[in-house]
Short mmCIF file of C-alpha atoms in Angstrom, two decimals:
data_model
loop_
_atom_site.label_atom_id
_atom_site.label_comp_id
_atom_site.label_asym_id
_atom_site.label_seq_id
_atom_site.Cartn_x
_atom_site.Cartn_y
_atom_site.Cartn_z
CA UNK A 1 49.55 4.86 -21.36
CA UNK A 2 47.09 4.96 -24.22
CA UNK A 3 45.13 2.11 -22.66
CA UNK A 4 44.77 4.04 -19.38
CA UNK A 5 43.77 7.22 -21.25
CA UNK A 6 40.94 5.37 -23.07
CA UNK A 7 39.59 3.85 -19.82
CA UNK A 8 39.47 7.27 -18.18
CA UNK A 9 37.94 8.81 -21.28
CA UNK A 10 35.04 6.40 -21.45
CA UNK A 11 34.42 6.21 -17.72
CA UNK A 12 34.01 9.99 -17.59
CA UNK A 13 30.31 9.91 -18.67
CA UNK A 14 29.50 7.94 -15.53
CA UNK A 15 30.44 10.86 -13.29
CA UNK A 16 29.47 13.80 -15.49
CA UNK A 17 27.18 13.91 -18.50
CA UNK A 18 26.24 17.22 -20.08
CA UNK A 19 26.94 19.04 -16.85
CA UNK A 20 24.52 16.83 -14.86
CA UNK A 21 24.88 16.64 -11.06
CA UNK A 22 25.80 13.26 -9.68
CA UNK A 23 23.82 11.55 -6.92
CA UNK A 24 25.61 8.56 -5.38
CA UNK A 25 23.26 6.20 -3.62
CA UNK A 26 23.77 3.12 -1.55
CA UNK A 27 20.96 0.59 -1.31
CA UNK A 28 19.99 1.76 2.17
CA UNK A 29 19.83 5.34 1.00
CA UNK A 30 17.74 4.42 -2.02
CA UNK A 31 15.33 2.43 0.11
CA UNK A 32 14.96 5.26 2.66
CA UNK A 33 14.30 7.70 -0.19
CA UNK A 34 11.71 5.41 -1.77
CA UNK A 35 9.88 4.90 1.49
CA UNK A 36 9.73 8.65 2.05
CA UNK A 37 8.80 10.07 -1.35
CA UNK A 38 8.21 7.45 -4.04
CA UNK A 39 4.76 7.66 -5.66
CA UNK A 40 3.93 4.15 -4.42
CA UNK A 41 4.77 5.06 -0.84
CA UNK A 42 2.86 8.33 -1.01
CA UNK A 43 -0.21 6.54 -2.40
CA UNK A 44 0.02 3.89 0.33
CA UNK A 45 0.33 6.59 2.97
CA UNK A 46 -2.84 8.32 1.76
CA UNK A 47 -4.68 5.00 1.54
CA UNK A 48 -3.70 4.22 5.12
CA UNK A 49 -4.70 7.73 6.19
CA UNK A 50 -8.19 7.19 4.73
CA UNK A 51 -8.47 3.86 6.54
CA UNK A 52 -7.37 5.53 9.75
CA UNK A 53 -10.12 8.15 9.57
CA UNK A 54 -12.70 5.54 8.63
CA UNK A 55 -11.65 3.68 11.79
CA UNK A 56 -11.99 6.87 13.85
CA UNK A 57 -15.48 7.48 12.40
CA UNK A 58 -16.49 3.90 13.18
CA UNK A 59 -15.44 4.28 16.83
CA UNK A 60 -17.34 7.53 17.08
CA UNK A 61 -20.56 5.73 16.17
CA UNK A 62 -20.43 3.89 19.53
CA UNK A 63 -19.86 7.02 21.57
CA UNK A 64 -22.53 9.50 22.79
CA UNK A 65 -23.23 12.22 20.25
CA UNK A 66 -24.53 15.70 21.00
CA UNK A 67 -26.33 17.71 18.34
CA UNK A 68 -28.39 20.90 18.10
CA UNK A 69 -31.13 21.39 15.52
CA UNK A 70 -33.04 24.57 14.76
CA UNK A 71 -35.89 25.31 12.41
CA UNK A 72 -37.63 28.55 11.45
CA UNK A 73 -40.65 28.98 9.21
CA UNK A 74 -42.45 32.15 8.10
CA UNK A 75 -45.91 31.40 6.73
CA UNK A 76 -47.93 34.11 5.01
CA UNK A 77 -50.55 32.36 2.91
CA UNK A 78 -54.24 31.68 2.39
CA UNK A 79 -55.34 28.15 3.11
CA UNK A 80 -58.54 26.17 2.96
CA UNK A 81 -60.04 25.37 6.36
CA UNK A 82 -62.98 23.03 7.00
CA UNK A 83 -65.60 24.50 9.38
CA UNK A 84 -67.51 22.44 12.02
CA UNK A 85 -70.56 22.37 9.72
CA UNK A 86 -68.49 20.70 6.94
CA UNK A 87 -68.15 23.73 4.70
CA UNK A 88 -64.78 25.10 3.60
CA UNK A 89 -63.54 28.66 3.78
CA UNK A 90 -60.34 30.49 2.96
CA UNK A 91 -58.40 31.75 5.98
CA UNK A 92 -55.29 33.94 5.77
CA UNK A 93 -52.28 32.90 7.87
CA UNK A 94 -49.50 35.18 8.96
CA UNK A 95 -47.19 33.54 11.49
CA UNK A 96 -43.56 32.78 12.34
CA UNK A 97 -42.42 29.56 14.04
CA UNK A 98 -38.97 29.12 15.61
CA UNK A 99 -37.78 26.04 17.48
CA UNK A 100 -34.52 24.60 18.79
CA UNK A 101 -33.70 21.09 20.02
CA UNK A 102 -30.62 19.75 21.85
CA UNK A 103 -30.23 15.96 21.52
CA UNK A 104 -27.89 13.41 23.14
CA UNK A 105 -27.87 10.05 21.30
CA UNK A 106 -26.20 6.74 22.18
CA UNK A 107 -26.17 3.68 19.92
CA UNK A 108 -26.45 0.28 21.62
CA UNK A 109 -24.54 -2.30 19.61
CA UNK A 110 -25.85 -5.34 21.51
CA UNK A 111 -29.48 -4.59 20.69
CA UNK A 112 -28.98 -2.63 17.47
CA UNK A 113 -31.04 0.30 18.68
CA UNK A 114 -30.37 3.77 20.00
CA UNK A 115 -31.46 5.68 23.10
CA UNK A 116 -31.67 9.44 23.14
CA UNK A 117 -32.55 12.37 25.40
CA UNK A 118 -33.81 15.70 24.12
CA UNK A 119 -34.69 19.15 25.44
CA UNK A 120 -36.15 21.92 23.33
CA UNK A 121 -38.17 25.14 23.09
CA UNK A 122 -40.55 26.40 20.42
CA UNK A 123 -41.97 29.92 19.86
CA UNK A 124 -44.99 30.73 17.68
CA UNK A 125 -45.77 34.36 16.62
CA UNK A 126 -49.24 34.86 15.05
CA UNK A 127 -48.97 38.31 13.50
CA UNK A 128 -52.60 38.55 12.41
CA UNK A 129 -53.84 38.24 16.01
CA UNK A 130 -50.73 39.78 17.63
CA UNK A 131 -50.26 36.68 19.76
CA UNK A 132 -47.12 34.93 21.05
CA UNK A 133 -46.99 31.43 22.58
CA UNK A 134 -44.26 29.10 23.74
CA UNK A 135 -43.96 25.33 23.97
CA UNK A 136 -41.27 23.71 26.09
CA UNK A 137 -40.03 20.16 26.27
CA UNK A 138 -37.74 20.11 29.33
CA UNK A 139 -36.78 16.52 28.86
CA UNK A 140 -37.68 13.70 26.47
CA UNK A 141 -36.19 10.18 26.69
CA UNK A 142 -36.71 7.82 23.78
CA UNK A 143 -35.61 4.53 22.33
CA UNK A 144 -35.87 3.18 18.80
CA UNK A 145 -34.97 -0.23 17.42
CA UNK A 146 -35.59 -2.52 14.51
CA UNK A 147 -36.75 -5.84 16.04
CA UNK A 148 -35.63 -9.08 14.44
CA UNK A 149 -33.73 -7.13 11.77
CA UNK A 150 -30.12 -7.03 10.68
CA UNK A 151 -27.98 -5.57 13.46
CA UNK A 152 -25.44 -3.52 11.55
CA UNK A 153 -23.94 -2.09 14.75
CA UNK A 154 -23.15 -5.57 16.04
CA UNK A 155 -21.60 -6.79 12.79
CA UNK A 156 -19.65 -3.59 12.18
CA UNK A 157 -18.15 -3.98 15.65
CA UNK A 158 -16.60 -7.22 14.40
CA UNK A 159 -15.80 -6.24 10.82
CA UNK A 160 -14.36 -2.74 11.17
CA UNK A 161 -11.56 -3.64 13.63
CA UNK A 162 -10.46 -6.39 11.22
CA UNK A 163 -10.65 -3.96 8.30
CA UNK A 164 -8.44 -1.40 10.09
CA UNK A 165 -5.98 -4.05 11.25
CA UNK A 166 -5.72 -5.24 7.65
CA UNK A 167 -5.11 -1.69 6.43
CA UNK A 168 -2.39 -1.12 9.02
CA UNK A 169 -0.63 -4.42 8.17
CA UNK A 170 -1.03 -3.70 4.45
CA UNK A 171 0.65 -0.32 4.83
CA UNK A 172 3.60 -1.94 6.56
CA UNK A 173 3.78 -4.65 3.84
CA UNK A 174 3.59 -2.05 1.07
CA UNK A 175 6.58 -0.17 2.45
CA UNK A 176 8.60 -3.39 2.45
CA UNK A 177 7.43 -4.22 -1.08
CA UNK A 178 8.50 -0.72 -2.14
CA UNK A 179 11.90 -1.50 -0.63
CA UNK A 180 12.03 -4.79 -2.52
CA UNK A 181 11.13 -3.01 -5.80
CA UNK A 182 13.76 -0.37 -5.03
CA UNK A 183 16.38 -3.09 -4.54
CA UNK A 184 15.44 -4.61 -7.88
CA UNK A 185 15.71 -1.30 -9.75
CA UNK A 186 18.88 -0.38 -7.83
CA UNK A 187 20.67 -3.57 -8.90
CA UNK A 188 19.35 -3.26 -12.44
CA UNK A 189 21.12 0.09 -12.60
CA UNK A 190 24.18 -1.41 -10.88
CA UNK A 191 24.26 -4.17 -13.47
CA UNK A 192 23.91 -1.67 -16.32
CA UNK A 193 26.71 0.51 -14.88
CA UNK A 194 28.89 -2.54 -14.42
CA UNK A 195 28.18 -3.54 -18.01
CA UNK A 196 29.17 -0.06 -19.13
CA UNK A 197 32.40 -0.13 -17.13
CA UNK A 198 33.18 -3.58 -18.51
CA UNK A 199 32.33 -2.52 -22.02
CA UNK A 200 34.58 0.56 -21.69
CA UNK A 201 37.40 -1.53 -20.27
CA UNK A 202 36.98 -4.18 -22.96
CA UNK A 203 36.88 -1.55 -25.66
CA UNK A 204 40.10 0.02 -24.43
CA UNK A 205 41.77 -3.40 -24.31
CA UNK A 206 40.41 -4.33 -27.75
CA UNK A 207 41.77 -1.07 -29.17
CA UNK A 208 45.21 -1.74 -27.69
CA UNK A 209 45.26 -5.35 -28.89
CA UNK A 210 44.13 -4.41 -32.35
CA UNK A 211 46.91 -1.84 -32.72
CA UNK A 212 49.36 -4.29 -31.24
CA UNK A 213 48.17 -6.94 -33.70
CA UNK A 214 48.69 -4.62 -36.64
CA UNK A 215 52.36 -4.34 -35.75
CA UNK A 216 52.73 -8.07 -35.27
CA UNK A 217 50.95 -8.74 -38.58
CA UNK A 218 53.31 -6.43 -40.42
CA UNK A 219 56.32 -8.42 -39.17
CA UNK A 220 54.51 -11.73 -39.88
CA UNK A 221 54.17 -13.13 -36.31
CA UNK A 222 50.36 -13.55 -36.56
CA UNK A 223 48.08 -14.55 -39.40
CA UNK A 224 45.68 -12.30 -41.23
CA UNK A 225 42.75 -14.31 -39.78
CA UNK A 226 43.86 -13.54 -36.24
CA UNK A 227 44.32 -9.85 -37.02
CA UNK A 228 40.84 -9.69 -38.56
CA UNK A 229 39.40 -11.41 -35.50
CA UNK A 230 40.95 -8.75 -33.31
CA UNK A 231 39.52 -6.02 -35.52
CA UNK A 232 36.09 -7.59 -35.28
CA UNK A 233 36.51 -7.70 -31.49
CA UNK A 234 37.41 -4.04 -31.51
CA UNK A 235 34.33 -3.06 -33.51
CA UNK A 236 32.06 -5.30 -31.45
CA UNK A 237 33.31 -3.81 -28.21
CA UNK A 238 32.69 -0.34 -29.57
CA UNK A 239 29.08 -1.28 -30.31
CA UNK A 240 28.73 -2.97 -26.89
CA UNK A 241 29.91 0.20 -25.16
CA UNK A 242 27.34 2.32 -26.98
CA UNK A 243 24.53 -0.13 -26.19
CA UNK A 244 25.66 -0.29 -22.57
CA UNK A 245 25.51 3.50 -22.31
CA UNK A 246 21.95 3.55 -23.64
CA UNK A 247 20.90 0.76 -21.22
CA UNK A 248 22.47 2.56 -18.28
CA UNK A 249 20.70 5.86 -19.13
CA UNK A 250 17.36 3.99 -19.34
CA UNK A 251 17.82 2.44 -15.88
CA UNK A 252 18.85 5.78 -14.43
CA UNK A 253 15.62 7.31 -15.70
CA UNK A 254 13.61 4.35 -14.38
CA UNK A 255 15.12 4.54 -10.86
CA UNK A 256 14.84 8.31 -10.77
CA UNK A 257 11.15 8.12 -11.65
CA UNK A 258 10.52 5.37 -9.10
CA UNK A 259 12.22 7.33 -6.30
CA UNK A 260 10.27 10.49 -7.13
CA UNK A 261 13.38 12.47 -8.04
CA UNK A 262 12.42 15.29 -10.36
CA UNK A 263 15.87 16.84 -10.72
CA UNK A 264 17.99 15.92 -13.77
CA UNK A 265 20.73 14.13 -11.86
CA UNK A 266 22.99 11.25 -12.76
CA UNK A 267 22.47 8.44 -10.26
CA UNK A 268 25.42 6.19 -9.43
CA UNK A 269 24.60 2.96 -7.59
CA UNK A 270 27.22 2.14 -5.05
CA UNK A 271 27.16 -1.56 -4.15
CA UNK A 272 28.05 -2.88 -0.72
CA UNK A 273 29.57 -6.35 -0.75
CA UNK A 274 28.50 -7.03 2.80
CA UNK A 275 25.14 -8.75 3.39
CA UNK A 276 23.59 -9.61 6.75
CA UNK A 277 24.08 -13.27 7.59
CA UNK A 278 21.45 -14.92 9.79
CA UNK A 279 19.26 -17.99 9.65
CA UNK A 280 15.47 -17.75 9.74
CA UNK A 281 13.71 -20.59 11.57
CA UNK A 282 10.84 -21.95 9.49
CA UNK A 283 8.36 -22.42 12.35
CA UNK A 284 9.07 -18.93 13.65
CA UNK A 285 8.57 -17.41 10.20
CA UNK A 286 5.23 -19.22 9.75
CA UNK A 287 4.02 -18.12 13.19
CA UNK A 288 5.00 -14.50 12.55
CA UNK A 289 3.42 -14.56 9.08
CA UNK A 290 0.14 -15.81 10.50
CA UNK A 291 0.20 -13.00 13.11
CA UNK A 292 1.44 -10.09 11.01
CA UNK A 293 0.67 -10.66 7.36
CA UNK A 294 -2.22 -8.66 5.89
CA UNK A 295 -3.16 -11.71 3.84
CA UNK A 296 -4.23 -13.69 6.94
CA UNK A 297 -6.17 -10.66 8.21
CA UNK A 298 -7.85 -10.38 4.80
CA UNK A 299 -8.88 -14.08 4.98
CA UNK A 300 -10.53 -13.39 8.36
CA UNK A 301 -12.18 -10.19 7.04
CA UNK A 302 -13.65 -11.97 4.01
CA UNK A 303 -15.12 -14.70 6.22
CA UNK A 304 -16.75 -12.11 8.50
CA UNK A 305 -18.23 -10.23 5.55
CA UNK A 306 -19.68 -13.43 4.16
CA UNK A 307 -21.21 -14.35 7.51
CA UNK A 308 -22.61 -10.81 7.75
CA UNK A 309 -24.23 -11.21 4.29
CA UNK A 310 -25.93 -14.42 5.44
CA UNK A 311 -27.26 -12.70 8.57
CA UNK A 312 -28.54 -9.80 6.49
CA UNK A 313 -30.26 -12.11 4.03
CA UNK A 314 -31.98 -14.06 6.84
CA UNK A 315 -33.12 -10.82 8.55
CA UNK A 316 -34.50 -9.41 5.31
CA UNK A 317 -36.57 -12.52 4.70
CA UNK A 318 -38.52 -12.96 7.91
CA UNK A 319 -40.78 -11.05 10.31
CA UNK A 320 -39.86 -7.42 10.92
CA UNK A 321 -40.94 -4.92 13.54
CA UNK A 322 -39.97 -1.34 14.33
CA UNK A 323 -40.29 -0.22 17.95
CA UNK A 324 -40.37 3.43 19.01
CA UNK A 325 -40.75 4.55 22.63
CA UNK A 326 -40.77 8.11 23.97
CA UNK A 327 -41.48 9.53 27.41
CA UNK A 328 -41.11 13.13 28.44
CA UNK A 329 -42.52 16.39 29.76
CA UNK A 330 -43.96 19.35 27.88
CA UNK A 331 -45.86 22.58 28.56
CA UNK A 332 -47.19 25.55 26.68
CA UNK A 333 -47.91 29.14 27.79
CA UNK A 334 -48.15 32.61 26.30
CA UNK A 335 -45.51 33.81 28.75
CA UNK A 336 -41.97 32.51 28.55
CA UNK A 337 -41.54 32.72 32.34
CA UNK A 338 -44.34 30.17 32.84
CA UNK A 339 -43.57 27.75 30.07
CA UNK A 340 -41.52 25.49 32.33
CA UNK A 341 -44.00 25.52 35.22
CA UNK A 342 -45.97 22.31 35.98
CA UNK A 343 -44.99 20.39 32.84
CA UNK A 344 -47.36 17.73 31.62
CA UNK A 345 -46.48 14.13 30.92
CA UNK A 346 -46.22 12.91 27.35
CA UNK A 347 -45.85 9.32 26.14
CA UNK A 348 -45.54 7.85 22.68
CA UNK A 349 -45.31 4.17 21.82
CA UNK A 350 -45.17 3.03 18.21
CA UNK A 351 -44.86 -0.52 16.88
CA UNK A 352 -44.90 -1.28 13.20
CA UNK A 353 -44.68 -4.80 11.79
CA UNK A 354 -44.18 -6.32 8.36
CA UNK A 355 -44.87 -9.98 7.71
CA UNK A 356 -43.95 -11.44 4.29
CA UNK A 357 -46.83 -13.70 3.20
CA UNK A 358 -45.99 -14.52 -0.41
CA UNK A 359 -42.71 -13.57 -2.09
CA UNK A 360 -42.41 -16.57 -4.48
CA UNK A 361 -39.16 -17.70 -2.82
CA UNK A 362 -37.25 -14.46 -3.28
CA UNK A 363 -36.21 -14.26 0.40
CA UNK A 364 -35.22 -17.92 0.53
CA UNK A 365 -33.24 -17.55 -2.66
CA UNK A 366 -31.28 -14.68 -1.25
CA UNK A 367 -30.48 -16.68 1.90
CA UNK A 368 -29.34 -19.70 -0.12
CA UNK A 369 -27.16 -17.49 -2.34
CA UNK A 370 -25.53 -15.95 0.72
CA UNK A 371 -24.93 -19.41 2.26
CA UNK A 372 -23.41 -20.69 -0.96
CA UNK A 373 -21.12 -17.68 -1.15
CA UNK A 374 -20.06 -18.26 2.46
CA UNK A 375 -19.18 -21.90 1.78
CA UNK A 376 -17.31 -20.86 -1.37
CA UNK A 377 -15.33 -18.29 0.60
CA UNK A 378 -14.44 -20.87 3.25
CA UNK A 379 -13.10 -23.30 0.64
CA UNK A 380 -11.14 -20.58 -1.11
CA UNK A 381 -9.67 -19.41 2.21
CA UNK A 382 -8.47 -22.90 3.08
CA UNK A 383 -6.72 -23.11 -0.31
CA UNK A 384 -5.35 -19.59 0.01
CA UNK A 385 -4.01 -20.35 3.48
CA UNK A 386 -2.28 -23.46 2.13
CA UNK A 387 -0.71 -21.52 -0.75
CA UNK A 388 0.30 -18.77 1.71
CA UNK A 389 2.09 -21.24 3.97
CA UNK A 390 3.84 -22.85 0.99
CA UNK A 391 5.01 -19.42 -0.17
CA UNK A 392 6.44 -18.62 3.28
CA UNK A 393 8.23 -22.00 3.42
CA UNK A 394 9.75 -21.49 -0.05
CA UNK A 395 10.82 -17.91 0.78
CA UNK A 396 12.52 -18.97 3.99
CA UNK A 397 14.39 -21.86 2.39
CA UNK A 398 15.59 -19.66 -0.52
CA UNK A 399 16.72 -16.90 1.83
CA UNK A 400 18.68 -19.24 4.12
CA UNK A 401 20.72 -20.39 1.08
CA UNK A 402 21.08 -17.02 -0.62
CA UNK A 403 23.95 -15.63 1.50
CA UNK A 404 26.13 -18.64 0.51
CA UNK A 405 25.19 -18.10 -3.15
CA UNK A 406 26.28 -14.47 -2.85
CA UNK A 407 29.63 -15.56 -1.38
CA UNK A 408 30.17 -18.13 -4.12
CA UNK A 409 29.31 -15.61 -6.84
CA UNK A 410 31.70 -13.08 -5.26
CA UNK A 411 34.61 -15.53 -5.25
CA UNK A 412 33.76 -16.65 -8.77
CA UNK A 413 33.80 -13.06 -9.92
CA UNK A 414 37.24 -12.48 -8.34
CA UNK A 415 38.70 -15.54 -10.03
CA UNK A 416 37.20 -14.53 -13.37
CA UNK A 417 38.73 -11.07 -13.07
CA UNK A 418 42.16 -12.61 -12.30
CA UNK A 419 41.81 -15.05 -15.18
CA UNK A 420 41.03 -12.21 -17.56
CA UNK A 421 44.14 -10.30 -16.45
CA UNK A 422 46.28 -13.42 -16.88
CA UNK A 423 44.82 -14.16 -20.32
CA UNK A 424 45.45 -10.57 -21.44
CA UNK A 425 49.12 -10.73 -20.35
CA UNK A 426 49.61 -14.16 -21.90
CA UNK A 427 48.25 -12.96 -25.21
CA UNK A 428 50.56 -9.94 -25.20
CA UNK A 429 53.41 -12.40 -24.66
CA UNK A 430 52.16 -14.55 -27.53
CA UNK A 431 51.47 -17.53 -25.23
CA UNK A 432 47.71 -17.80 -25.82
CA UNK A 433 45.21 -17.47 -28.66
CA UNK A 434 42.46 -14.99 -29.39
CA UNK A 435 39.88 -17.64 -28.53
CA UNK A 436 41.37 -18.03 -25.07
CA UNK A 437 41.33 -14.28 -24.60
CA UNK A 438 37.69 -13.93 -25.78
CA UNK A 439 36.62 -16.78 -23.49
CA UNK A 440 38.26 -15.03 -20.51
CA UNK A 441 36.58 -11.71 -21.33
CA UNK A 442 33.18 -13.40 -21.65
CA UNK A 443 33.64 -15.25 -18.38
CA UNK A 444 34.67 -12.01 -16.60
CA UNK A 445 31.58 -10.16 -17.78
CA UNK A 446 29.26 -13.09 -17.09
CA UNK A 447 30.56 -13.59 -13.55
CA UNK A 448 30.22 -9.90 -12.75
CA UNK A 449 26.58 -9.88 -13.89
CA UNK A 450 25.94 -13.13 -11.99
CA UNK A 451 27.36 -11.65 -8.80
CA UNK A 452 25.18 -8.57 -8.97
CA UNK A 453 22.20 -10.72 -9.79
CA UNK A 454 22.77 -12.83 -6.67
CA UNK A 455 23.00 -9.63 -4.59
CA UNK A 456 19.71 -8.52 -6.10
CA UNK A 457 18.13 -11.88 -5.30
CA UNK A 458 19.37 -11.64 -1.70
CA UNK A 459 17.86 -8.24 -1.04
CA UNK A 460 14.61 -9.12 -2.83
CA UNK A 461 14.27 -12.14 -0.58
CA UNK A 462 15.33 -10.07 2.46
CA UNK A 463 12.59 -7.47 1.99
CA UNK A 464 10.11 -10.08 0.79
CA UNK A 465 10.58 -12.00 4.03
CA UNK A 466 10.12 -8.81 6.07
CA UNK A 467 6.94 -7.94 4.16
CA UNK A 468 5.24 -11.30 4.64
CA UNK A 469 6.16 -11.73 8.31
CA UNK A 470 6.15 -8.13 9.54
CA UNK A 471 9.37 -8.88 11.40
CA UNK A 472 12.96 -7.60 11.26
CA UNK A 473 14.98 -10.82 11.66
CA UNK A 474 18.26 -8.95 11.61
CA UNK A 475 17.30 -6.92 14.69
CA UNK A 476 14.89 -9.58 16.03
CA UNK A 477 12.11 -7.03 16.47
CA UNK A 478 8.79 -6.12 14.85
CA UNK A 479 8.83 -3.64 11.97
CA UNK A 480 8.32 -0.08 13.10
CA UNK A 481 5.35 1.32 11.21
CA UNK A 482 5.82 5.10 10.63
CA UNK A 483 2.79 6.58 12.36
CA UNK A 484 1.73 10.17 11.58
CA UNK A 485 -0.46 12.66 13.31
CA UNK A 486 -3.38 12.56 10.93
#
């Protein structure tokens, strides 16, 4: 009766400490909570949101844009004017200029230039002469391009889709890594709570055995050495229980912080002994990893960026020309009603060139540096791809064996618990020694920790495999990325 009372007394802090509320969590509930509100998930969500809007902005660069510009200027000043005879004189100016322009612009990725169409109207009020005049541009069509230069539109059309795809895959991977980290912290707490329960149970048993040994020592059925050993066990178990309580509190705080729980609640980890059992085919896992992993997308993105840097360096080194063409209609008249009548043609063609004659090898040096960086990136990517494949292979092999290891650890734990019960009864009957009893207790605690550790390893491998392949092998379907209306 006393033994049962002590067990209940020391298990009580698990359910209620200083009036704290209790939050019981399974692993699935903890993972769902972490994905929804943990600081890591929230940060990943905002990072993906930024990538999403960068992607939207990139796509908008290749769509027609419509803009309106307006400019007004009031000029009341005295300026120097040169007369036809070459002399200068001061002339007062008092005028107001207003103009507006509507522009449609379209970038052309293939050529790297842009074509535009404009229409506008300008009004000029000269207050000193009490005159008003208008200038209209009914339509202007123009084209501008940098000839032989670096085509950023063309390269961005290759780089930005890869960048956004990497961001999307990275967001999915991050959620799985958050789940993996949650599993680790969940089972750390489960281990600490198991240690506390074991320490409480061991302490209650040690107290009972010590009191029982005092009676046996008084009647001379055990030696003083054995009684002292039992007293030492009793004191050690008391210390172990206190240390286990401190460790459990620390892991509760750690998990609570990781899950983003701000309330002062006591978390209890409820372990499920069932684990999904399925075999992952190695070739399938490698194929899915190559398709869905953000690492492979990052390899491709780095290669594109290096090739773009080489193209930029080559374009910056050689002959350059800027072409500007504009054709349109315009007219001016003091009366607004006539400003659109009989418009006159207007043309503008501008070509500017720059030819490097002597730069002491600066341009060539930049090109060679960019080429060397590209070759370096290619070599690093080959090695990174090899290491990536090796990591997938190792992960698959470990996972396929882990369910059996969990089952073995579970059966070992059951046997150790039974052995401990038998050793306890045998000692009470005087048929075993203290050493046998201590060995059974240590084996019980060790097997319990080993079982929880194997569960932790299983779920870490489970979520690690999902993160690297982007695939739910249990449901045989791709991971569903939580999309939001940004």
